[in-house]
């Protein structure tokens, strides 16, 4: 890791400080193409970390940062960077990540009107309109992780806020498939979740 990457990592770690956000935007504006790529990948890696830790405040600031820098560089550029690094980077399905790490606050934020860029960027990177059906590098989708979490509230958020009312049959099929996969793997599911996900 060079000095540039180290500075970006430090600034991203302190993203809730206003001076850090300004410095990040300024750094981004002055960066050449190689450093812009490093910057984006660092931001996306940090987003994955804050989702795993359910750090909603940091996620909001990172979302704002992405919104600001998307005015400087097109989001399609990010997609290109991630595609080129997909083997190293893994999936960037923020909905599946939130379900995998039982990040209820993050999931609620992603489906809120306050989310500016992260959800849309994730859709573009995944090249799908529906993040709840998109599988990650482990071949699991958001429903698989939500059912496995044994948190009915998490699954309910996913069903209520993440669905398109015109896709009810698709939703039922995806939910049933995830439920059957967990049952085939003998993953323990509480009675409440068993009832909730099989209805």
CSV table of C-alpha atoms in Angstrom, one decimal:
chain,number,residue,atom,x,y,z
A,1,UNK,CA,0.0,0.0,0.0
A,2,UNK,CA,1.5,3.3,-1.1
A,3,UNK,CA,1.2,6.7,0.7
A,4,UNK,CA,-1.8,7.7,-1.4
A,5,UNK,CA,-3.7,4.6,-0.5
A,6,UNK,CA,-2.8,4.9,3.2
A,7,UNK,CA,-4.0,8.5,3.3
A,8,UNK,CA,-7.3,7.6,1.5
A,9,UNK,CA,-7.8,4.7,4.1
A,10,UNK,CA,-7.2,7.1,7.0
A,11,UNK,CA,-9.6,9.7,5.6
A,12,UNK,CA,-12.3,7.1,4.8
A,13,UNK,CA,-11.9,5.8,8.4
A,14,UNK,CA,-12.7,9.3,9.7
A,15,UNK,CA,-15.4,10.0,7.1
A,16,UNK,CA,-17.8,11.5,9.7
A,17,UNK,CA,-15.4,14.5,10.1
A,18,UNK,CA,-16.3,17.3,7.8
A,19,UNK,CA,-12.6,18.1,7.1
A,20,UNK,CA,-12.0,14.5,6.0
A,21,UNK,CA,-14.9,14.6,3.5
A,22,UNK,CA,-13.7,17.8,2.0
A,23,UNK,CA,-10.1,16.5,1.8
A,24,UNK,CA,-11.4,13.3,0.1
A,25,UNK,CA,-13.4,15.2,-2.6
A,26,UNK,CA,-10.4,17.5,-3.1
A,27,UNK,CA,-8.0,14.5,-3.4
A,28,UNK,CA,-10.4,12.9,-5.9
A,29,UNK,CA,-10.5,16.0,-8.1
A,30,UNK,CA,-6.7,16.1,-8.3
A,31,UNK,CA,-6.2,12.4,-9.0
A,32,UNK,CA,-5.1,10.9,-12.2
A,33,UNK,CA,-6.9,7.9,-13.7
A,34,UNK,CA,-5.0,5.3,-11.8
A,35,UNK,CA,-5.5,7.0,-8.5
A,36,UNK,CA,-9.2,7.6,-9.2
A,37,UNK,CA,-9.5,3.8,-9.6
A,38,UNK,CA,-7.7,3.2,-6.3
A,39,UNK,CA,-9.9,5.8,-4.7
A,40,UNK,CA,-13.2,4.3,-5.9
A,41,UNK,CA,-12.1,0.8,-4.9
A,42,UNK,CA,-11.1,2.0,-1.5
A,43,UNK,CA,-14.5,3.7,-1.0
A,44,UNK,CA,-16.4,0.6,-2.1
A,45,UNK,CA,-14.3,-1.6,0.3
A,46,UNK,CA,-15.0,0.8,3.1
A,47,UNK,CA,-18.7,0.7,2.3
A,48,UNK,CA,-18.6,-3.1,2.6
A,49,UNK,CA,-16.9,-2.8,6.0
A,50,UNK,CA,-19.4,-0.3,7.4
A,51,UNK,CA,-22.3,-2.5,6.2
A,52,UNK,CA,-20.7,-5.5,7.9
A,53,UNK,CA,-20.5,-3.4,11.1
A,54,UNK,CA,-24.0,-1.8,10.7
A,55,UNK,CA,-22.4,1.7,11.0
A,56,UNK,CA,-25.2,3.7,9.6
A,57,UNK,CA,-23.6,7.2,10.2
A,58,UNK,CA,-20.5,6.3,8.3
A,59,UNK,CA,-22.6,4.8,5.5
A,60,UNK,CA,-24.6,8.0,5.2
A,61,UNK,CA,-21.4,10.0,4.9
A,62,UNK,CA,-20.0,7.6,2.3
A,63,UNK,CA,-23.2,7.8,0.4
A,64,UNK,CA,-22.9,11.6,0.4
A,65,UNK,CA,-19.2,11.3,-0.7
A,66,UNK,CA,-20.2,9.0,-3.6
A,67,UNK,CA,-23.0,11.5,-4.6
A,68,UNK,CA,-20.4,14.4,-4.7
A,69,UNK,CA,-17.8,12.5,-6.6
A,70,UNK,CA,-20.3,11.1,-9.1
A,71,UNK,CA,-20.7,14.7,-10.3
A,72,UNK,CA,-17.0,14.7,-11.0
A,73,UNK,CA,-16.7,11.2,-12.6
A,74,UNK,CA,-19.5,9.2,-14.2
A,75,UNK,CA,-20.8,6.2,-12.3
A,76,UNK,CA,-20.2,4.0,-15.3
A,77,UNK,CA,-16.5,4.5,-14.6
A,78,UNK,CA,-16.9,2.9,-11.2
A,79,UNK,CA,-18.7,0.0,-12.8
A,80,UNK,CA,-15.8,-0.5,-15.2
A,81,UNK,CA,-13.3,-0.5,-12.3
A,82,UNK,CA,-15.2,-3.0,-10.3
A,83,UNK,CA,-15.7,-5.3,-13.3
A,84,UNK,CA,-11.9,-5.3,-13.9
A,85,UNK,CA,-11.3,-6.1,-10.3
A,86,UNK,CA,-14.3,-8.4,-9.7
A,87,UNK,CA,-12.2,-11.5,-8.8
A,88,UNK,CA,-10.5,-9.6,-6.0
A,89,UNK,CA,-13.3,-7.4,-5.0
A,90,UNK,CA,-16.2,-9.8,-4.9
A,91,UNK,CA,-19.9,-8.9,-5.0
A,92,UNK,CA,-21.1,-5.4,-4.3
A,93,UNK,CA,-24.7,-6.2,-3.7
A,94,UNK,CA,-25.4,-3.9,-0.8
A,95,UNK,CA,-28.8,-5.5,0.0
A,96,UNK,CA,-27.3,-9.0,0.2
A,97,UNK,CA,-24.4,-7.7,2.3
A,98,UNK,CA,-26.8,-6.0,4.7
A,99,UNK,CA,-28.8,-9.2,5.1
A,100,UNK,CA,-25.7,-11.3,5.4
A,101,UNK,CA,-24.4,-9.2,8.3
A,102,UNK,CA,-27.8,-8.7,9.9
A,103,UNK,CA,-27.5,-4.9,9.4
A,104,UNK,CA,-31.1,-3.8,9.9
A,105,UNK,CA,-30.3,-0.1,10.1
A,106,UNK,CA,-28.3,-0.2,6.9
A,107,UNK,CA,-31.1,-2.1,5.1
A,108,UNK,CA,-33.7,0.4,6.2
A,109,UNK,CA,-31.4,3.2,5.0
A,110,UNK,CA,-30.8,1.6,1.6
A,111,UNK,CA,-34.5,1.4,0.9
A,112,UNK,CA,-35.2,5.0,2.2
A,113,UNK,CA,-35.5,8.1,0.1
A,114,UNK,CA,-32.4,9.5,1.9
A,115,UNK,CA,-30.0,7.0,0.2
A,116,UNK,CA,-28.4,9.0,-2.6
A,117,UNK,CA,-26.0,6.8,-4.5
A,118,UNK,CA,-25.0,3.5,-2.9
A,119,UNK,CA,-28.1,1.6,-3.8
A,120,UNK,CA,-28.2,2.8,-7.4
A,121,UNK,CA,-24.5,2.2,-7.8
A,122,UNK,CA,-24.9,-1.3,-6.5
A,123,UNK,CA,-27.7,-1.9,-9.1
A,124,UNK,CA,-25.4,-0.6,-11.9
A,125,UNK,CA,-22.5,-2.8,-10.8
A,126,UNK,CA,-24.7,-5.8,-10.5
A,127,UNK,CA,-26.4,-5.1,-13.8
A,128,UNK,CA,-29.8,-6.0,-12.4
A,129,UNK,CA,-32.9,-4.1,-11.4
A,130,UNK,CA,-33.5,-6.3,-8.4
A,131,UNK,CA,-30.8,-6.6,-5.8
A,132,UNK,CA,-32.8,-9.0,-3.6
A,133,UNK,CA,-32.6,-11.7,-6.3
A,134,UNK,CA,-28.9,-11.1,-7.4
A,135,UNK,CA,-26.6,-13.8,-6.0
A,136,UNK,CA,-23.2,-13.0,-4.6
A,137,UNK,CA,-19.9,-14.9,-5.1
A,138,UNK,CA,-21.1,-17.6,-2.8
A,139,UNK,CA,-24.3,-18.1,-4.9
A,140,UNK,CA,-26.6,-16.7,-2.2
A,141,UNK,CA,-29.1,-13.9,-2.5
A,142,UNK,CA,-30.5,-11.4,0.1
A,143,UNK,CA,-33.4,-13.7,1.0
A,144,UNK,CA,-31.0,-16.6,1.7
A,145,UNK,CA,-29.1,-14.4,4.2
A,146,UNK,CA,-32.3,-12.9,5.6
A,147,UNK,CA,-33.8,-16.3,6.4
A,148,UNK,CA,-30.5,-17.6,7.7
A,149,UNK,CA,-30.3,-14.6,10.1
A,150,UNK,CA,-33.4,-15.8,12.0
A,151,UNK,CA,-34.4,-12.1,12.2
A,152,UNK,CA,-38.0,-11.9,10.9
A,153,UNK,CA,-37.8,-8.1,11.0
A,154,UNK,CA,-34.9,-8.2,8.5
A,155,UNK,CA,-36.8,-10.5,6.2
A,156,UNK,CA,-39.9,-8.3,6.6
A,157,UNK,CA,-38.0,-5.2,5.5
A,158,UNK,CA,-36.7,-7.0,2.5
A,159,UNK,CA,-40.1,-8.2,1.5
A,160,UNK,CA,-42.0,-4.9,2.2
A,161,UNK,CA,-39.5,-2.3,1.0
A,162,UNK,CA,-37.5,-4.2,-1.5
A,163,UNK,CA,-40.2,-5.6,-3.7
A,164,UNK,CA,-41.9,-4.3,-6.8
A,165,UNK,CA,-45.6,-5.0,-6.4
A,166,UNK,CA,-45.8,-6.2,-10.0
A,167,UNK,CA,-43.2,-8.9,-9.2
A,168,UNK,CA,-45.0,-10.8,-6.5
A,169,UNK,CA,-44.7,-14.2,-8.2
A,170,UNK,CA,-41.0,-13.7,-8.8
A,171,UNK,CA,-40.6,-12.7,-5.1
A,172,UNK,CA,-42.4,-15.8,-4.0
A,173,UNK,CA,-40.2,-18.0,-6.2
A,174,UNK,CA,-37.0,-16.4,-4.9
A,175,UNK,CA,-38.1,-16.6,-1.3
A,176,UNK,CA,-39.1,-20.3,-1.7
A,177,UNK,CA,-35.9,-21.2,-3.4
A,178,UNK,CA,-33.8,-19.6,-0.6
A,179,UNK,CA,-35.9,-21.3,2.0
A,180,UNK,CA,-35.5,-24.7,0.3
A,181,UNK,CA,-31.8,-24.3,-0.1
A,182,UNK,CA,-31.4,-23.6,3.6
A,183,UNK,CA,-33.5,-26.6,4.5
A,184,UNK,CA,-31.5,-28.9,2.2
A,185,UNK,CA,-28.3,-27.7,3.9
A,186,UNK,CA,-29.9,-28.5,7.3
A,187,UNK,CA,-29.4,-24.9,8.5
A,188,UNK,CA,-31.3,-24.4,11.7
A,189,UNK,CA,-34.2,-21.9,11.3
A,190,UNK,CA,-36.3,-20.9,14.3
A,191,UNK,CA,-40.0,-21.9,14.3
A,192,UNK,CA,-41.0,-18.2,13.9
A,193,UNK,CA,-38.7,-17.8,10.8
A,194,UNK,CA,-39.8,-21.1,9.5
A,195,UNK,CA,-43.5,-20.0,9.7
A,196,UNK,CA,-42.7,-16.5,8.4
A,197,UNK,CA,-40.7,-17.6,5.3
A,198,UNK,CA,-42.9,-20.5,4.3
A,199,UNK,CA,-46.2,-18.6,4.3
